[in-house]
Every structure is written in structure tokens, then in C-alpha cells.
Coordinates of C-alpha atoms in Angstrom, one line a residue:
M20 CA 29.2 -1.7 29.3
N21 CA 30.9 0.6 26.8
H22 CA 30.3 0.6 23.1
K23 CA 33.4 -1.4 22.4
E24 CA 32.2 -4.2 24.7
R25 CA 28.8 -4.0 23.2
A26 CA 30.2 -4.2 19.7
T27 CA 32.4 -7.1 20.6
C28 CA 29.4 -9.0 22.1
N29 CA 27.2 -8.1 19.2
A30 CA 29.7 -9.3 16.7
A31 CA 30.5 -12.5 18.6
T32 CA 32.3 -15.1 16.6
D33 CA 31.7 -18.2 18.7
A34 CA 29.5 -20.8 17.1
D35 CA 26.7 -20.4 19.6
A36 CA 26.3 -16.7 18.8
V37 CA 26.6 -16.8 15.0
R38 CA 23.5 -18.0 13.3
E39 CA 23.9 -18.8 9.6
L40 CA 21.2 -19.2 7.1
A41 CA 21.6 -22.6 5.4
T42 CA 18.2 -23.1 3.8
A43 CA 15.3 -21.2 2.3
A44 CA 13.2 -22.3 5.3
D45 CA 15.7 -20.6 7.6
A46 CA 15.3 -17.4 5.6
E47 CA 11.5 -17.7 5.4
A48 CA 11.2 -18.3 9.2
L49 CA 12.7 -14.9 10.0
A50 CA 10.2 -12.1 10.8
S51 CA 9.9 -8.7 9.2
G52 CA 12.6 -6.4 10.4
S53 CA 15.3 -9.1 10.5
L54 CA 18.7 -8.3 9.1
V55 CA 21.2 -10.6 7.5
A56 CA 24.8 -10.0 6.3
V57 CA 25.9 -11.6 3.0
F58 CA 29.6 -12.2 3.0
S59 CA 31.4 -12.8 -0.3
S60 CA 34.4 -14.5 1.4
D61 CA 35.8 -15.3 4.9
T62 CA 37.7 -12.1 4.8
D63 CA 34.9 -9.8 3.6
E64 CA 34.9 -6.6 5.8
C65 CA 32.0 -4.9 4.0
P66 CA 29.2 -7.4 3.6
D67 CA 25.9 -6.7 1.8
V68 CA 23.0 -6.3 4.2
L69 CA 19.4 -7.5 3.5
L70 CA 16.2 -6.6 5.4
R71 CA 13.3 -9.0 5.7
Y72 CA 10.4 -7.0 4.4
G73 CA 7.0 -8.6 4.2
T74 CA 7.3 -11.8 2.2
G75 CA 10.7 -11.1 0.7
W76 CA 14.0 -9.4 1.3
T77 CA 15.2 -5.8 0.4
E78 CA 18.9 -4.9 -0.2
M79 CA 19.9 -2.2 2.3
L80 CA 23.7 -2.0 1.8
P81 CA 25.7 -1.3 -0.3
G82 CA 24.2 2.0 -1.4
W83 CA 20.6 1.0 -0.6
S84 CA 19.8 -0.1 -4.1
G85 CA 16.2 -0.6 -3.1
T86 CA 16.2 -4.0 -4.8
E87 CA 12.9 -5.4 -3.3
G88 CA 11.2 -8.7 -3.4
I89 CA 14.2 -10.9 -3.2
P90 CA 12.7 -14.4 -2.5
S91 CA 13.8 -16.3 0.6
D92 CA 15.0 -19.2 -1.4
S93 CA 17.6 -17.0 -3.1
V94 CA 19.1 -15.6 0.2
P95 CA 21.1 -18.6 1.5
G96 CA 23.0 -18.9 -1.8
M97 CA 23.7 -15.2 -2.3
G98 CA 27.2 -15.3 -1.0
H99 CA 29.9 -17.4 0.6
R100 CA 28.2 -17.1 4.0
V101 CA 24.9 -15.5 5.1
V102 CA 24.6 -14.6 8.8
V103 CA 21.7 -13.3 10.9
L104 CA 22.6 -9.9 12.4
W105 CA 19.2 -9.2 13.9
D106 CA 16.2 -11.4 14.4
G107 CA 13.0 -9.3 14.1
G108 CA 10.9 -11.9 15.9
A109 CA 8.6 -11.3 18.8
D110 CA 11.3 -9.9 21.1
H111 CA 12.8 -7.8 18.2
R112 CA 16.3 -8.5 19.7
G113 CA 17.3 -11.9 18.3
R114 CA 20.7 -13.1 19.4
L115 CA 21.3 -9.8 21.1
D116 CA 18.7 -10.5 23.9
A117 CA 21.4 -10.6 26.6
M118 CA 22.9 -7.3 25.5
E119 CA 22.5 -3.9 27.0
Q120 CA 20.5 -1.9 24.4
A121 CA 21.8 1.5 25.1
T122 CA 21.5 4.2 22.4
L123 CA 24.8 5.2 21.1
A124 CA 25.7 8.8 21.5
G125 CA 27.5 11.0 19.0
S126 CA 30.9 10.5 20.7
D127 CA 30.3 6.7 20.6
L128 CA 29.7 6.9 16.9
D129 CA 32.9 8.8 16.3
S130 CA 35.0 6.0 17.8
L131 CA 33.3 3.1 15.9
P132 CA 35.8 1.3 13.7
Y133 CA 35.6 1.4 9.9
G134 CA 33.1 -1.1 8.5
T135 CA 30.9 -1.4 11.6
L136 CA 27.2 -2.0 10.9
V137 CA 24.7 -0.1 13.0
R138 CA 20.9 -0.8 13.1
A139 CA 19.2 2.6 13.0
V140 CA 15.6 3.4 13.9
R141 CA 14.2 6.9 13.7
P142 CA 12.0 8.2 16.5
W143 CA 8.4 7.1 16.1
A144 CA 9.4 4.7 13.2
N145 CA 8.3 1.1 13.0
P146 CA 11.2 -1.1 14.3
H147 CA 10.3 -3.7 11.7
W148 CA 11.7 -1.4 9.1
P149 CA 15.1 -0.1 10.4
N150 CA 17.8 1.4 8.4
V151 CA 21.4 0.1 8.4
L152 CA 24.4 2.3 8.5
R153 CA 28.0 1.3 7.7
R154 CA 30.8 3.3 9.3
V155 CA 33.0 4.8 6.7
R156 CA 35.7 7.5 6.8
G157 CA 34.0 10.8 7.6
G158 CA 30.7 9.4 8.8
F159 CA 28.3 6.7 7.7
E160 CA 27.0 5.2 4.5
G161 CA 23.3 4.5 4.4
L162 CA 19.9 6.0 3.7
N163 CA 19.9 9.7 4.4
P164 CA 16.4 10.7 5.7
D165 CA 16.9 14.4 4.6
Q166 CA 17.4 13.3 1.0
D167 CA 15.5 10.0 1.1
A168 CA 18.3 8.6 -0.8
A169 CA 21.5 6.6 -0.2
G170 CA 24.6 8.6 0.6
M171 CA 27.0 9.9 3.1
I172 CA 25.7 10.8 6.6
P173 CA 28.0 12.8 8.8
T174 CA 28.5 11.2 12.2
G175 CA 26.8 14.0 14.2
A176 CA 23.8 13.9 11.8
A177 CA 23.4 10.2 12.3
A178 CA 23.0 10.7 16.0
L179 CA 20.3 13.4 15.4
Y180 CA 18.4 11.5 12.7
Y181 CA 18.0 8.2 14.6
G182 CA 16.8 7.7 18.1
D183 CA 17.9 4.1 18.4
L184 CA 21.3 3.1 17.2
T185 CA 22.6 -0.4 17.9
V186 CA 25.9 -2.0 16.8
V187 CA 25.1 -5.3 15.1
W188 CA 28.4 -6.2 13.5
V189 CA 32.1 -5.3 13.8
P190 CA 34.7 -6.4 11.3
A191 CA 36.9 -9.3 12.6
A192 CA 40.1 -7.5 12.0
T193 CA 39.0 -4.7 14.2
K194 CA 38.1 -7.1 17.1
E195 CA 41.5 -8.7 16.9
T196 CA 43.3 -5.4 17.2
S197 CA 41.2 -3.8 20.0

């Protein structure tokens, strides 16, 4: 399965694959390491991303503001639609459990479409606290481990920084044209 097939499967749009957060209980039930996308509209191609961290949520994208301690009861109402990208439960794979979990190579990263979200875990890091990278022109936006700050990460550097890179969302417009 190539990265485009993985990306399409990971970003499935059928009702069975997409899990929306409707209530605070849904948000509270997700384990540490879970990722959700907060869409501002049906056509939002660059959603905000939150990480379940301990008893609350932390904003990861845009720009890794580091806003921590967002309560679960606030998450379902944060946008037009809130969707689970990654369930950090016991299997750490959520709705991606039927997917091939191959690490993306540098050449795979170069061909990812603009706006794609990638779950990134550094070697020896705790998978409950992944980083999230967004594909932008010239590389990725996300937390740069060298600077320990948000910023631009060149594509080749992203492949070196992180040992585990998994596509978790692809913009709908990209899927329709591929």
C-alpha cells in the first residue's frame, strides 16, 4: 500500500470511519495521546489540532501555541465539527487499526499534498505525546525539536527528526483530485 492509498484510507470520509465528538463525555473518554481536528467549516482545509494530554487538551496546531489545560467539556463546541484523528487508547491506533503502519520515508513526505496532517513520534519518545505536522509549501509546520519551538521544518529534516510518521488526515479537495 503506497502513501497515497494510506492517506486516502486514513482520511476516509464514510460515516463509519469518521468519529465526531458530540459531547464532553466523548472527549473525556479519549485516552492521552488522542488527536482531534477542529474544523471551522465544512470546507476548512487547515483545521486546528488538539492533543489529549492528561486530564485536558493541548493545542498543537496552528503554530503550537502550547495552550494547555483545555477542559473536555469545551472541545465539542470549539468549531463547526470536531473529528477524532487518532484514538490513543490501549491499541494506540484508533480507527486506523486496519491500516498498514509503515513509516513514511523522505520521498513519501515530499509528495504529500498541502494541508496533510502527519502524526510524528520521535525515536524513544512516549507515543502518548506525539507531535503533529502540517504539510505546507517547502516542508512542514509544527514543533521543531532542534529549536523546541513552533516553526517551519524542512521535509528532509522531518524524516530525520521523527522515527514514526503516520498520515492521519488529507484535505478533501486533494482526495477528490487524486
